Coordinates of C-alpha atoms and ligand atoms in Angstrom, one line a residue:
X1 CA -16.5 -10.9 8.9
X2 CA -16.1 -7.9 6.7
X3 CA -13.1 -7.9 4.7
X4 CA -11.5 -5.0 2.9
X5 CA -8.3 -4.7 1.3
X6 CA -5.9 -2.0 0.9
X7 CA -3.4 -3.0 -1.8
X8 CA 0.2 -1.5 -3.4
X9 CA 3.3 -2.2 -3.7
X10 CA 5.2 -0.3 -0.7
X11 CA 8.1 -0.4 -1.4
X12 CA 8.6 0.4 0.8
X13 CA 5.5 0.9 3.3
X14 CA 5.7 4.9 4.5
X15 CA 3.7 6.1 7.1
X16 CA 1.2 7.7 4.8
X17 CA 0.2 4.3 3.8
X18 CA 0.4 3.5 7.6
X19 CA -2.1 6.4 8.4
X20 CA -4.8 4.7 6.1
X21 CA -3.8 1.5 7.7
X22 CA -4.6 3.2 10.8
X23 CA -7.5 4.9 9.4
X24 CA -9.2 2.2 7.6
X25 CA -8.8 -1.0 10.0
X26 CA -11.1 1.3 12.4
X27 CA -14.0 1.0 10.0
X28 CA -13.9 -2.7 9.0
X29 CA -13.1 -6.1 10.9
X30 CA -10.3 -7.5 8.8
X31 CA -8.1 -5.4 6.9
X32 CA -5.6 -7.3 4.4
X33 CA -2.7 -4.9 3.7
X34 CA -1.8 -6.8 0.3
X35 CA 1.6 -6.1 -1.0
X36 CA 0.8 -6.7 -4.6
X37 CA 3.6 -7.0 -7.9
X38 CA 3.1 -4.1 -10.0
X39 CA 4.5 -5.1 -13.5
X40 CA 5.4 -1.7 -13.9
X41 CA 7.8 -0.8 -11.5
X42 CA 11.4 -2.4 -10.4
X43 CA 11.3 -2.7 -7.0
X44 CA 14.0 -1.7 -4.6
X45 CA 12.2 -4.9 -1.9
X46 CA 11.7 -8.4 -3.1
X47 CA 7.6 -9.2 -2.0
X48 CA 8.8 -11.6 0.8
X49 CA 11.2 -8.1 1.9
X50 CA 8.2 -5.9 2.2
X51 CA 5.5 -8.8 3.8
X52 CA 8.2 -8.4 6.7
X53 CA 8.3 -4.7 6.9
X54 CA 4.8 -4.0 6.3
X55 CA 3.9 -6.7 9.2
X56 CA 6.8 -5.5 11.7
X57 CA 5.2 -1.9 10.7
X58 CA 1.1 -3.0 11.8
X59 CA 1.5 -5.3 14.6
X60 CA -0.1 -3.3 16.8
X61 CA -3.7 -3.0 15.1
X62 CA -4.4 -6.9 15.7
X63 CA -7.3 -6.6 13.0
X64 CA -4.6 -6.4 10.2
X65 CA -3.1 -8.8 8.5
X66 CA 0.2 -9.0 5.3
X67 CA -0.5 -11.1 2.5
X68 CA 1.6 -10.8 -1.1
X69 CA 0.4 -11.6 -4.3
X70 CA 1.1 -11.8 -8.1
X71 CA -2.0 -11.7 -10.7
X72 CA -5.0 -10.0 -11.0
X73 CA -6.7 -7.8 -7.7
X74 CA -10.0 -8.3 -8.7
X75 CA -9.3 -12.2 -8.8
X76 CA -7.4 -11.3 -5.2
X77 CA -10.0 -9.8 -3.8
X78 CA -12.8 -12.0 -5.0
X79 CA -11.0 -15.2 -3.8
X80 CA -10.9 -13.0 -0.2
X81 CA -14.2 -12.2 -0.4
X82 CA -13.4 -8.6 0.3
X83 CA -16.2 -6.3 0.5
X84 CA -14.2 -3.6 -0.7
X85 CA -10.7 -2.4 -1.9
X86 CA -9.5 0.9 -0.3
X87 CA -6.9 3.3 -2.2
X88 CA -5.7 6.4 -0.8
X89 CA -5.6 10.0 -2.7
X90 CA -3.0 12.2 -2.3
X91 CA -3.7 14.8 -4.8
X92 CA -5.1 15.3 -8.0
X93 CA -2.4 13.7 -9.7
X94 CA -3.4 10.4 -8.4
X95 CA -7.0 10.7 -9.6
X96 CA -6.8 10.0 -13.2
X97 CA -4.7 6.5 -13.0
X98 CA -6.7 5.4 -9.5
X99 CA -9.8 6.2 -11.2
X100 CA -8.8 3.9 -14.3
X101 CA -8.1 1.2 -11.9
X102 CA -11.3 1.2 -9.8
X103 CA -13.3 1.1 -12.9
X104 CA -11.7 -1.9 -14.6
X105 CA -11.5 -3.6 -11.0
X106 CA -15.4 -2.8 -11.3
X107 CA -15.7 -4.4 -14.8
X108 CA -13.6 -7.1 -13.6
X109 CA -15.5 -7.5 -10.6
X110 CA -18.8 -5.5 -10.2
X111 CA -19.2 -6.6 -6.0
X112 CA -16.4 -5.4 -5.3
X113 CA -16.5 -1.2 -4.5
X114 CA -13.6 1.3 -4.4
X115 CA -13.1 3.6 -1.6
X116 CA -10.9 6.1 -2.0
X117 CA -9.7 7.8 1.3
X118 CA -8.3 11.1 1.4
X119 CA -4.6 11.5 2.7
X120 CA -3.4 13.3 6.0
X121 CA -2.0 16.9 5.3
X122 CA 1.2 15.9 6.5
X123 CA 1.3 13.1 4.7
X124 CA 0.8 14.6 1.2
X125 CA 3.2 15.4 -0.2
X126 CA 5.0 11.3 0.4
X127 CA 5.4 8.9 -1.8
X128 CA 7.4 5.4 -1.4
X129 CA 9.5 6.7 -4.4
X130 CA 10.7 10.4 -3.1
X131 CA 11.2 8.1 0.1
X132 CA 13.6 6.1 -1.9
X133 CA 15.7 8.7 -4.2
X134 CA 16.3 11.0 -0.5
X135 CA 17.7 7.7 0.8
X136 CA 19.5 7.0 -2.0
X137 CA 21.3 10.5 -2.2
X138 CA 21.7 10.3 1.7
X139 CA 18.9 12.4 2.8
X140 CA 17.2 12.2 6.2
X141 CA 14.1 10.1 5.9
X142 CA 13.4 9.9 9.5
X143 CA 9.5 10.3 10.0
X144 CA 8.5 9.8 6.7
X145 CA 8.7 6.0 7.2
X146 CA 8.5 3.5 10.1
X147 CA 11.1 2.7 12.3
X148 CA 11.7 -0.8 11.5
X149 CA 11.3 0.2 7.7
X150 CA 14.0 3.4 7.4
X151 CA 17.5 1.1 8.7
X152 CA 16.2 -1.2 5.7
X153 CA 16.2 1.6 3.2
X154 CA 19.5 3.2 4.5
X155 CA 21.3 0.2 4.4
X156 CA 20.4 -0.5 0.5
X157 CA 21.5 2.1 -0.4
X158 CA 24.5 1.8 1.4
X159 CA 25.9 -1.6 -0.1
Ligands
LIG1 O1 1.3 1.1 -4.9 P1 1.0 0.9 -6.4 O2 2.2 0.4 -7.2 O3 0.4 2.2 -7.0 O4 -0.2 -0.2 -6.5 C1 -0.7 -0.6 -7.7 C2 -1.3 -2.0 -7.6 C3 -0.3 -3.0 -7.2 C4 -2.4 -2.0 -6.6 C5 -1.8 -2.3 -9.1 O5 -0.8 -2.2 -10.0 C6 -2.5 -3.6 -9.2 O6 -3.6 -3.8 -8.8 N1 -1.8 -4.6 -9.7 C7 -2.2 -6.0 -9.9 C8 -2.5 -6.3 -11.4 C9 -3.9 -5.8 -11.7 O7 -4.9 -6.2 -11.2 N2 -3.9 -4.9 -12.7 C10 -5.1 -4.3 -13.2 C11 -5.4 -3.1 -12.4 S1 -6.9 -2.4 -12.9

């Protein structure tokens, strides 16, 4: 079985991310969306907050599976037995830190490739933290994430 993970912190998941999700569990057998901690960022979601969202968000595409976790990726991955770890690029922006991470992943863990998929159009410009700062000022953020997900991210903001 191959194994490939996509990992970030989504927080919260936005359908960007969903649209690799969608994407990428086409082209492997097991996909592990891993909802990983980044050390630095504060997050609006506690881990066990986002496993929940991010599973009520994929549980159509029965070939993907939520896991958290808190260390290293390429120890994460290895201990998986991933094949590979698959980012998505949103613009150029992205390129300079992604392509930081994929080469100490690689040092860390030369099996293990980096596939870098190319966003939707209409998904470009989104990010999980222009999601969060419309919410938080009261914008609309209908579309932008799932269902399930947006009535989480209204309400707090609202308490
Ligand atoms: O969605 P994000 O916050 O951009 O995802 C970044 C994430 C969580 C994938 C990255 O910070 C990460 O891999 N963190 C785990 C710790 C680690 O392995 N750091 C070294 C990266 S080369």
């Amino acid at each position: 079985m191959k194994v490939v993970i996509y990992p970030g912190s989504f927080d919260p998941i936005t359908n960007g991310h969903l649209d690799i999700i969608k994407r990428v569990s086409k082209m492997c057998e097991h996909l592990i969306v891993s909802i990983i901690y980044n050390p630095n960022k504060s997050p609006l979601f506690t881990l066990e907050e986002r496993a929940r969202q991010v599973k009520g968000a994929v549980e159509d595409y029965p070939n993907v599976t939520v896991e958290t976790f808190t260390g290293l990726l390429a120890e994460y991955a290895k201990q998986k037995h991933a094949v590979s770890i698959v980012k998505g690029l949103r613009a150029i922006s992205d390129f300079e830190y992604e392509f930081q991470m994929a080469l100490m992943n690689r040092k860390l863990c030369p099996d293990i490739e980096t596939i870098f998929l190319m966003t939707s159009n209409e998904y470009s410009y989104l990010s999980s933290s222009i999601v969060k700062e419309v919410a938080r000022f009261g914008g609309c953020i209908k579309g932008l994430v799932p269902e399930n997900v947006r009535k989480e991210v209204i309400n707090k903001f609202s308490n």
